[in-house]
Amino acid sequence: MPKKRPADERAGGRASKIPSRRRKHLYLVLDDWERGYSIRKLDLSSDSDSDDVDEANGPDGRTGTELRLPPAVFRLEAPRAHSGLFAAFGTMIVATQLTPRGTIPMFDVRTRALTFGPRQEGQPNPCCTDFVQVGDNLYFIDDSCFMMLDPPPPPPKFAHPYIQIDWTWRGLPVPPFDDCPVSYAVHPDGRTIFFSTQGQTKKHTEVATFTFDTVCSQWTRHGAWRLPFRGRGYFDCELNAWVGLSGQPDNLGHLCTCEVVSADANTTDGHPPPTCKLSKEKLFCVDPAEKHIGATLVYIGGRSKFCLVQCIATDDRKGGVWEEVLPECLCYLYRVTTFSLKYDMNGDLRTVHHRLRSYRLPKIATEYCDHLEKPVAFWM
């Protein structure tokens, strides 16, 4: 009997010529180690954890099962309690706080390799720091400086094995504002970053939005308005808009979309405020037995697919009053919700296809509030 050929051979070898696309995962950075942090990888595919995950018809649905966090893929020894000092670009997760070696560790989630980059001049302010990825470069901005992390060039073909080509921080033109950005987004042109501020600037005292052209290395003022997000906004090609968590206190827990503003500023007063829309649903918890602590929105691509990582506190006592709950009686969870966005027939912004998972945080991960109020999550 003739032997069966492998499937790729039966297809004329075509399958072997098609490069396999690496499936992305959600990476959480947790402050759950007595000497530093751990990085954990979550599989958000539809068939993952299918026995333990409940499907919900809306954002108010809850999972009936608390899942265990997966084991750490990497542990980092570094000063704790600073979630704002982690960044990601490409396949790298970067910890910008100083380690005992005086360098910044960079963990490659694809190769599971660790490398070290140069430390920045001065210590970043964890309360006023934003990292923005544009192409293969990472940009760092706070209330005192603006820099870019330059990757090393490819090594020469016949380089000596002991010659090391390092990463470098490159200083950029100082921003035309003195306070920290409250929101930012990358333009779909792949070269322009929008930053919004609310407060004192070097020439203006009102709310304002500025752009930085990463090719020309030039700042431009775009008008006396701000992007409607709290933190980062993501460009979604299906909606042709930026998407983010609403930055208005009255709309806490709602998503908003913002039309993409032209990167060209050819008028004296800049561009008028962009048109924005608010989602009908509130994504944050509404159960009276739960309390919202913090949340992070992550864009996971596809057809307007997003992931919300929300930290909530629960009181399992029947009839418990939040004001009377002792800290040791609280249980903290990371609720991970994946969903899609679309405009309905009336043009209203809706969230659909929700899928929820809840992960109980270990007690050590709740010692500092920073990672609870600002969950660190990356889609890579």
CSV table of C-alpha atoms in Angstrom, one decimal:
chain,number,residue,atom,x,y,z
A,1,MET,CA,0.0,0.0,0.0
A,2,PRO,CA,1.5,3.4,-1.0
A,3,LYS,CA,2.4,5.7,1.9
A,4,LYS,CA,0.2,8.8,2.5
A,5,ARG,CA,2.0,12.0,1.8
A,6,PRO,CA,1.7,14.9,4.2
A,7,ALA,CA,-1.0,17.4,3.5
A,8,ASP,CA,1.5,20.1,2.4
A,9,GLU,CA,3.0,17.7,-0.2
A,10,ARG,CA,-0.4,16.7,-1.5
A,11,ALA,CA,-1.1,20.4,-2.1
A,12,GLY,CA,2.0,20.6,-4.2
A,13,GLY,CA,4.1,22.1,-1.4
A,14,ARG,CA,2.1,25.3,-1.4
A,15,ALA,CA,1.3,25.1,2.3
A,16,SER,CA,5.0,25.1,3.2
A,17,LYS,CA,5.6,28.3,1.2
A,18,ILE,CA,3.0,30.3,3.0
A,19,PRO,CA,4.5,32.0,6.1
A,20,SER,CA,2.7,31.3,9.3
A,21,ARG,CA,1.4,34.4,11.0
A,22,ARG,CA,2.2,34.4,14.7
A,23,ARG,CA,-1.0,34.6,16.8
A,24,LYS,CA,-1.1,37.5,19.2
A,25,HIS,CA,-1.9,37.3,22.9
A,26,LEU,CA,-2.8,39.7,25.7
A,27,TYR,CA,0.2,40.2,28.1
A,28,LEU,CA,-0.5,41.4,31.6
A,29,VAL,CA,2.2,43.0,33.8
A,30,LEU,CA,1.4,42.3,37.4
A,31,ASP,CA,3.0,43.7,40.6
A,32,ASP,CA,2.8,40.3,42.2
A,33,TRP,CA,6.3,39.4,43.3
A,34,GLU,CA,8.0,40.5,46.4
A,35,ARG,CA,11.0,41.6,44.4
A,36,GLY,CA,9.3,43.0,41.3
A,37,TYR,CA,6.9,42.1,38.5
A,38,SER,CA,5.7,39.1,36.5
A,39,ILE,CA,4.5,39.0,32.8
A,40,ARG,CA,1.6,36.7,32.1
A,41,LYS,CA,0.1,35.7,28.7
A,42,LEU,CA,-3.6,35.3,28.1
A,43,ASP,CA,-5.0,33.5,25.1
A,44,LEU,CA,-8.1,35.4,24.0
A,45,SER,CA,-9.0,33.2,21.1
A,46,SER,CA,-12.7,32.1,20.9
A,47,ASP,CA,-11.9,28.4,21.8
A,48,SER,CA,-9.6,29.3,24.8
A,49,ASP,CA,-11.0,28.4,28.2
A,50,SER,CA,-14.3,27.5,26.5
A,51,ASP,CA,-15.4,25.3,29.5
A,52,ASP,CA,-14.9,28.1,32.0
A,53,VAL,CA,-16.1,31.2,30.2
A,54,ASP,CA,-19.7,32.4,29.9
A,55,GLU,CA,-21.0,34.2,26.9
A,56,ALA,CA,-22.7,37.5,27.7
A,57,ASN,CA,-25.3,39.3,25.6
A,58,GLY,CA,-24.2,42.7,26.8
A,59,PRO,CA,-21.6,44.6,28.8
A,60,ASP,CA,-23.5,44.1,32.0
A,61,GLY,CA,-23.1,40.3,31.8
A,62,ARG,CA,-20.8,38.6,34.4
A,63,THR,CA,-18.7,35.5,34.3
A,64,GLY,CA,-19.9,32.8,36.7
A,65,THR,CA,-16.4,31.4,37.1
A,66,GLU,CA,-13.2,33.0,38.3
A,67,LEU,CA,-10.3,31.7,36.3
A,68,ARG,CA,-6.8,31.2,37.5
A,69,LEU,CA,-4.1,33.5,36.1
A,70,PRO,CA,-1.7,31.6,33.8
A,71,PRO,CA,1.8,31.1,35.2
A,72,ALA,CA,4.3,33.9,34.6
A,73,VAL,CA,6.3,33.7,31.4
A,74,PHE,CA,8.9,36.1,32.8
A,75,ARG,CA,9.8,37.8,36.1
A,76,LEU,CA,11.5,41.1,36.4
A,77,GLU,CA,13.4,42.2,39.5
A,78,ALA,CA,12.7,46.0,39.8
A,79,PRO,CA,11.3,48.6,42.2
A,80,ARG,CA,7.6,48.0,42.6
A,81,ALA,CA,4.4,50.2,42.6
A,82,HIS,CA,5.0,52.0,39.3
A,83,SER,CA,2.7,50.7,36.5
A,84,GLY,CA,3.2,53.9,34.4
A,85,LEU,CA,6.8,52.9,33.7
A,86,PHE,CA,6.1,50.0,31.4
A,87,ALA,CA,5.8,50.3,27.6
A,88,ALA,CA,5.7,48.0,24.6
A,89,PHE,CA,6.6,48.2,20.9
A,90,GLY,CA,7.1,45.6,18.3
A,91,THR,CA,7.5,42.3,20.3
A,92,MET,CA,9.2,44.0,23.2
A,93,ILE,CA,7.9,44.8,26.7
A,94,VAL,CA,10.1,47.5,28.2
A,95,ALA,CA,10.5,48.3,31.9
A,96,THR,CA,11.9,51.9,32.1
A,97,GLN,CA,12.4,52.1,35.9
A,98,LEU,CA,15.9,51.7,37.0
A,99,THR,CA,17.0,48.2,37.9
A,100,PRO,CA,20.0,47.3,40.1
A,101,ARG,CA,22.1,47.2,36.8
A,102,GLY,CA,21.3,50.8,36.0
A,103,THR,CA,19.8,49.8,32.6
A,104,ILE,CA,16.3,49.2,31.3
A,105,PRO,CA,15.4,45.5,30.6
A,106,MET,CA,13.5,44.7,27.4
A,107,PHE,CA,11.7,41.3,27.2
A,108,ASP,CA,11.0,39.9,23.7
A,109,VAL,CA,7.7,38.0,23.9
A,110,ARG,CA,8.4,36.2,20.7
A,111,THR,CA,11.9,34.9,21.3
A,112,ARG,CA,11.6,34.9,25.2
A,113,ALA,CA,14.9,36.6,25.2
A,114,LEU,CA,16.0,39.5,27.5
A,115,THR,CA,18.1,42.4,26.4
A,116,PHE,CA,19.1,45.7,28.0
A,117,GLY,CA,18.7,49.2,26.8
A,118,PRO,CA,20.2,52.5,28.0
A,119,ARG,CA,18.6,54.3,30.9
A,120,GLN,CA,17.1,57.7,30.3
A,121,GLU,CA,18.5,60.9,31.6
A,122,GLY,CA,16.9,61.3,35.0
A,123,GLN,CA,14.2,59.2,36.4
A,124,PRO,CA,10.8,59.2,34.6
A,125,ASN,CA,7.9,60.5,36.5
A,126,PRO,CA,5.5,57.6,36.9
A,127,CYS,CA,2.5,59.9,37.4
A,128,CYS,CA,3.3,61.9,34.2
A,129,THR,CA,4.7,59.6,31.5
A,130,ASP,CA,3.4,58.4,28.2
A,131,PHE,CA,5.0,56.0,25.8
A,132,VAL,CA,3.9,56.0,22.1
A,133,GLN,CA,4.8,53.5,19.5
A,134,VAL,CA,5.1,54.8,15.9
A,135,GLY,CA,6.4,52.2,13.5
A,136,ASP,CA,9.4,50.5,15.0
A,137,ASN,CA,10.3,53.3,17.4
A,138,LEU,CA,9.2,54.1,20.9
A,139,TYR,CA,8.6,57.7,21.9
A,140,PHE,CA,8.7,58.9,25.6
A,141,ILE,CA,7.2,62.1,26.8
A,142,ASP,CA,6.6,63.6,30.3
A,143,ASP,CA,6.5,67.0,31.8
A,144,SER,CA,10.2,67.7,31.2
A,145,CYS,CA,11.5,65.9,28.1
A,146,PHE,CA,10.6,64.2,24.8
A,147,MET,CA,12.8,61.3,23.5
A,148,MET,CA,12.9,58.4,21.1
A,149,LEU,CA,14.4,55.0,21.7
A,150,ASP,CA,16.5,54.2,18.6
A,151,PRO,CA,17.0,50.5,17.9
A,152,PRO,CA,20.6,49.4,16.9
A,153,PRO,CA,21.3,49.0,13.2
A,154,PRO,CA,21.7,45.4,11.9
A,155,PRO,CA,25.1,44.0,12.8
A,156,PRO,CA,27.7,43.8,10.0
A,157,LYS,CA,27.9,40.5,8.2
A,158,PHE,CA,31.4,39.8,9.5
A,159,ALA,CA,31.2,41.7,12.8
A,160,HIS,CA,33.4,40.5,15.6
A,161,PRO,CA,31.3,38.4,18.1
A,162,TYR,CA,32.3,40.7,21.0
A,163,ILE,CA,31.3,43.9,19.3
A,164,GLN,CA,28.0,45.1,20.8
A,165,ILE,CA,25.8,47.7,19.1
A,166,ASP,CA,23.6,49.3,21.7
A,167,TRP,CA,20.2,50.9,21.7
A,168,THR,CA,20.2,54.7,22.3
A,169,TRP,CA,17.8,57.4,23.5
A,170,ARG,CA,17.7,60.4,21.2
A,171,GLY,CA,16.5,63.8,22.4
A,172,LEU,CA,13.7,65.5,20.4
A,173,PRO,CA,12.5,69.1,20.2
A,174,VAL,CA,11.0,70.2,23.5
A,175,PRO,CA,7.1,70.1,23.5
A,176,PRO,CA,5.4,73.5,23.4
A,177,PHE,CA,3.5,72.8,26.6
A,178,ASP,CA,4.6,72.5,30.3
A,179,ASP,CA,2.0,70.0,31.7
A,180,CYS,CA,1.5,66.4,30.9
A,181,PRO,CA,-0.6,65.2,28.0
A,182,VAL,CA,-4.0,64.0,29.0
A,183,SER,CA,-4.7,62.1,25.8
A,184,TYR,CA,-2.9,61.1,22.7
A,185,ALA,CA,-3.4,59.2,19.4
A,186,VAL,CA,-1.3,58.3,16.4
A,187,HIS,CA,-2.6,59.5,13.0
A,188,PRO,CA,-3.2,56.8,10.3
A,189,ASP,CA,-0.5,58.4,8.2
A,190,GLY,CA,2.0,56.6,10.5
A,191,ARG,CA,4.1,59.6,11.2
A,192,THR,CA,2.1,62.1,13.2
A,193,ILE,CA,1.3,62.0,17.0
A,194,PHE,CA,-1.6,64.1,18.4
A,195,PHE,CA,-1.2,65.2,22.1
A,196,SER,CA,-3.9,67.1,24.1
A,197,THR,CA,-3.2,69.1,27.2
A,198,GLN,CA,-5.5,71.0,29.7
A,199,GLY,CA,-3.6,73.7,31.5
A,200,GLN,CA,-0.6,75.9,31.3
A,201,THR,CA,1.5,75.8,28.1
A,202,LYS,CA,4.4,77.9,27.0
A,203,LYS,CA,2.2,80.2,25.0
A,204,HIS,CA,-1.3,79.3,25.9
A,205,THR,CA,-3.3,78.7,29.1
A,206,GLU,CA,-6.4,77.0,27.6
A,207,VAL,CA,-7.0,73.5,26.6
A,208,ALA,CA,-5.0,72.7,23.4
A,209,THR,CA,-4.0,70.0,21.0
A,210,PHE,CA,-0.6,69.7,19.4
A,211,THR,CA,1.0,67.4,16.8
A,212,PHE,CA,4.5,66.1,16.4
A,213,ASP,CA,5.7,65.0,12.9
A,214,THR,CA,8.1,62.2,13.5
A,215,VAL,CA,9.6,62.6,10.1
A,216,CYS,CA,10.2,66.4,10.1
A,217,SER,CA,10.7,66.4,13.9
A,218,GLN,CA,8.4,69.4,14.2
A,219,TRP,CA,5.7,70.5,16.6
A,220,THR,CA,2.4,72.2,15.4
A,221,ARG,CA,-0.5,73.6,17.4
A,222,HIS,CA,-3.9,72.4,16.1
A,223,GLY,CA,-6.4,74.3,18.1
A,224,ALA,CA,-8.0,75.1,21.4
A,225,TRP,CA,-9.7,71.7,21.9
A,226,ARG,CA,-8.7,68.3,23.2
A,227,LEU,CA,-9.1,64.7,22.2
A,228,PRO,CA,-12.1,63.2,24.1
A,229,PHE,CA,-10.2,60.3,25.5
A,230,ARG,CA,-8.6,59.5,28.8
A,231,GLY,CA,-5.1,58.4,27.8
A,232,ARG,CA,-4.6,56.7,24.5
A,233,GLY,CA,-6.9,56.6,21.5
A,234,TYR,CA,-6.6,53.9,18.8
A,235,PHE,CA,-7.2,54.3,15.1
A,236,ASP,CA,-9.7,51.8,13.8
A,237,CYS,CA,-9.9,51.5,10.1
A,238,GLU,CA,-13.4,49.9,10.1
A,239,LEU,CA,-14.9,52.9,11.8
A,240,ASN,CA,-12.4,55.3,10.3
A,241,ALA,CA,-12.1,56.9,13.7
A,242,TRP,CA,-10.0,57.1,16.9
A,243,VAL,CA,-11.5,55.0,19.7
A,244,GLY,CA,-10.8,55.4,23.5
A,245,LEU,CA,-12.3,55.5,26.9
A,246,SER,CA,-14.2,58.7,27.5
A,247,GLY,CA,-12.2,61.3,29.4
A,248,GLN,CA,-15.3,63.1,30.8
A,249,PRO,CA,-16.2,62.3,34.5
A,250,ASP,CA,-19.9,62.2,33.6
A,251,ASN,CA,-19.3,59.5,31.0
A,252,LEU,CA,-17.0,57.3,33.0
A,253,GLY,CA,-17.0,53.7,31.6
A,254,HIS,CA,-18.3,54.7,28.1
A,255,LEU,CA,-16.3,54.5,24.9
A,256,CYS,CA,-16.1,57.3,22.4
A,257,THR,CA,-15.1,57.7,18.8
A,258,CYS,CA,-13.5,60.8,17.4
A,259,GLU,CA,-13.2,61.6,13.7
A,260,VAL,CA,-9.6,61.7,12.5
A,261,VAL,CA,-8.2,65.2,12.2
A,262,SER,CA,-6.1,66.1,9.2
A,263,ALA,CA,-2.4,66.3,10.2
A,264,ASP,CA,-2.0,69.5,8.1
A,265,ALA,CA,-2.4,72.7,10.1
A,266,ASN,CA,-2.8,75.4,7.4
A,267,THR,CA,-4.9,77.9,9.3
A,268,THR,CA,-3.9,80.4,12.0
A,269,ASP,CA,-6.2,79.0,14.6
A,270,GLY,CA,-5.7,75.4,13.7
A,271,HIS,CA,-8.5,72.9,13.0
A,272,PRO,CA,-12.0,73.1,14.7
A,273,PRO,CA,-12.8,70.4,17.3
A,274,PRO,CA,-13.5,67.0,15.7
A,275,THR,CA,-16.9,65.3,15.8
A,276,CYS,CA,-17.2,62.7,18.6
A,277,LYS,CA,-19.7,60.0,19.5
A,278,LEU,CA,-20.3,58.3,22.8
A,279,SER,CA,-21.3,54.6,23.2
A,280,LYS,CA,-24.7,53.8,24.4
A,281,GLU,CA,-23.5,51.1,26.8
A,282,LYS,CA,-21.5,51.6,29.9
A,283,LEU,CA,-18.7,49.0,30.0
A,284,PHE,CA,-17.7,49.4,33.7
A,285,CYS,CA,-19.3,47.3,36.3
A,286,VAL,CA,-22.8,48.2,37.5
A,287,ASP,CA,-23.3,45.5,40.0
A,288,PRO,CA,-23.8,47.1,43.5
A,289,ALA,CA,-21.6,44.4,45.0
A,290,GLU,CA,-18.7,45.5,42.9
A,291,LYS,CA,-16.6,48.7,42.9
A,292,HIS,CA,-14.7,50.0,39.9
A,293,ILE,CA,-11.0,50.6,40.6
A,294,GLY,CA,-9.4,51.2,37.2
A,295,ALA,CA,-9.3,50.1,33.6
A,296,THR,CA,-7.2,49.9,30.4
A,297,LEU,CA,-8.5,49.7,26.9
A,298,VAL,CA,-6.5,47.7,24.3
A,299,TYR,CA,-7.0,47.5,20.6
A,300,ILE,CA,-6.7,43.9,19.3
A,301,GLY,CA,-7.4,44.5,15.6
A,302,GLY,CA,-9.7,42.6,13.3
A,303,ARG,CA,-13.1,44.1,12.7
A,304,SER,CA,-13.1,46.8,15.3
A,305,LYS,CA,-12.2,44.4,18.1
A,306,PHE,CA,-11.1,45.7,21.5
A,307,CYS,CA,-10.3,44.4,25.0
A,308,LEU,CA,-11.1,46.1,28.3
A,309,VAL,CA,-9.0,45.1,31.3
A,310,GLN,CA,-10.9,46.3,34.3
A,311,CYS,CA,-9.9,46.0,37.9
A,312,ILE,CA,-12.8,45.6,40.3
A,313,ALA,CA,-13.1,45.0,44.0
A,314,THR,CA,-15.9,42.8,45.4
A,315,ASP,CA,-17.3,42.4,48.9
A,316,ASP,CA,-18.7,38.9,49.3
A,317,ARG,CA,-20.6,39.8,52.5
A,318,LYS,CA,-24.3,39.8,52.1
A,319,GLY,CA,-25.6,43.3,52.6
A,320,GLY,CA,-22.1,44.8,53.1
A,321,VAL,CA,-21.7,48.5,52.9
A,322,TRP,CA,-18.7,49.7,50.9
A,323,GLU,CA,-17.7,52.4,53.4
A,324,GLU,CA,-17.5,49.8,56.1
A,325,VAL,CA,-15.4,47.2,54.3
A,326,LEU,CA,-12.0,46.6,55.7
A,327,PRO,CA,-9.2,46.4,53.1
A,328,GLU,CA,-8.4,42.8,54.2
A,329,CYS,CA,-12.0,41.8,53.4
A,330,LEU,CA,-11.8,42.9,49.7
A,331,CYS,CA,-11.3,40.6,46.8
A,332,TYR,CA,-9.7,42.1,43.7
A,333,LEU,CA,-10.4,40.8,40.2
A,334,TYR,CA,-9.2,41.6,36.7
A,335,ARG,CA,-12.2,41.4,34.4
A,336,VAL,CA,-11.1,41.0,30.8
A,337,THR,CA,-13.9,41.8,28.3
A,338,THR,CA,-13.4,41.4,24.5
A,339,PHE,CA,-16.0,43.0,22.2
A,340,SER,CA,-16.5,44.7,18.8
A,341,LEU,CA,-17.7,48.2,18.0
A,342,LYS,CA,-20.1,49.2,15.3
A,343,TYR,CA,-22.5,52.0,14.4
A,344,ASP,CA,-26.2,50.9,14.4
A,345,MET,CA,-28.9,51.9,11.9
A,346,ASN,CA,-29.4,55.2,13.7
A,347,GLY,CA,-25.7,56.0,13.6
A,348,ASP,CA,-25.2,55.3,17.4
A,349,LEU,CA,-22.1,53.6,18.7
A,350,ARG,CA,-22.7,50.1,20.0
A,351,THR,CA,-20.6,47.3,21.5
A,352,VAL,CA,-21.4,43.8,20.4
A,353,HIS,CA,-20.1,40.2,20.7
A,354,HIS,CA,-19.0,40.4,24.3
A,355,ARG,CA,-16.9,37.7,25.9
A,356,LEU,CA,-15.9,38.0,29.6
A,357,ARG,CA,-13.3,36.4,31.8
A,358,SER,CA,-12.5,37.1,35.4
A,359,TYR,CA,-9.2,36.5,37.1
A,360,ARG,CA,-8.7,36.7,40.9
A,361,LEU,CA,-5.6,38.7,41.8
A,362,PRO,CA,-3.2,37.2,44.4
A,363,LYS,CA,-3.0,39.1,47.6
A,364,ILE,CA,0.5,40.3,47.0
A,365,ALA,CA,-0.7,42.0,43.7
A,366,THR,CA,-3.0,44.3,45.7
A,367,GLU,CA,-0.4,45.8,48.0
A,368,TYR,CA,0.0,48.9,45.8
A,369,CYS,CA,-2.8,50.7,44.1
A,370,ASP,CA,-1.0,51.8,41.0
A,371,HIS,CA,-1.5,48.5,39.1
A,372,LEU,CA,-5.1,48.3,40.3
A,373,GLU,CA,-5.9,51.8,39.1
A,374,LYS,CA,-3.9,51.5,35.8
A,375,PRO,CA,-3.8,47.8,34.7
A,376,VAL,CA,-0.8,47.2,32.4
A,377,ALA,CA,-1.9,45.2,29.3
A,378,PHE,CA,-0.4,44.9,25.8
A,379,TRP,CA,-1.6,43.1,22.7
A,380,MET,CA,1.4,41.5,21.0
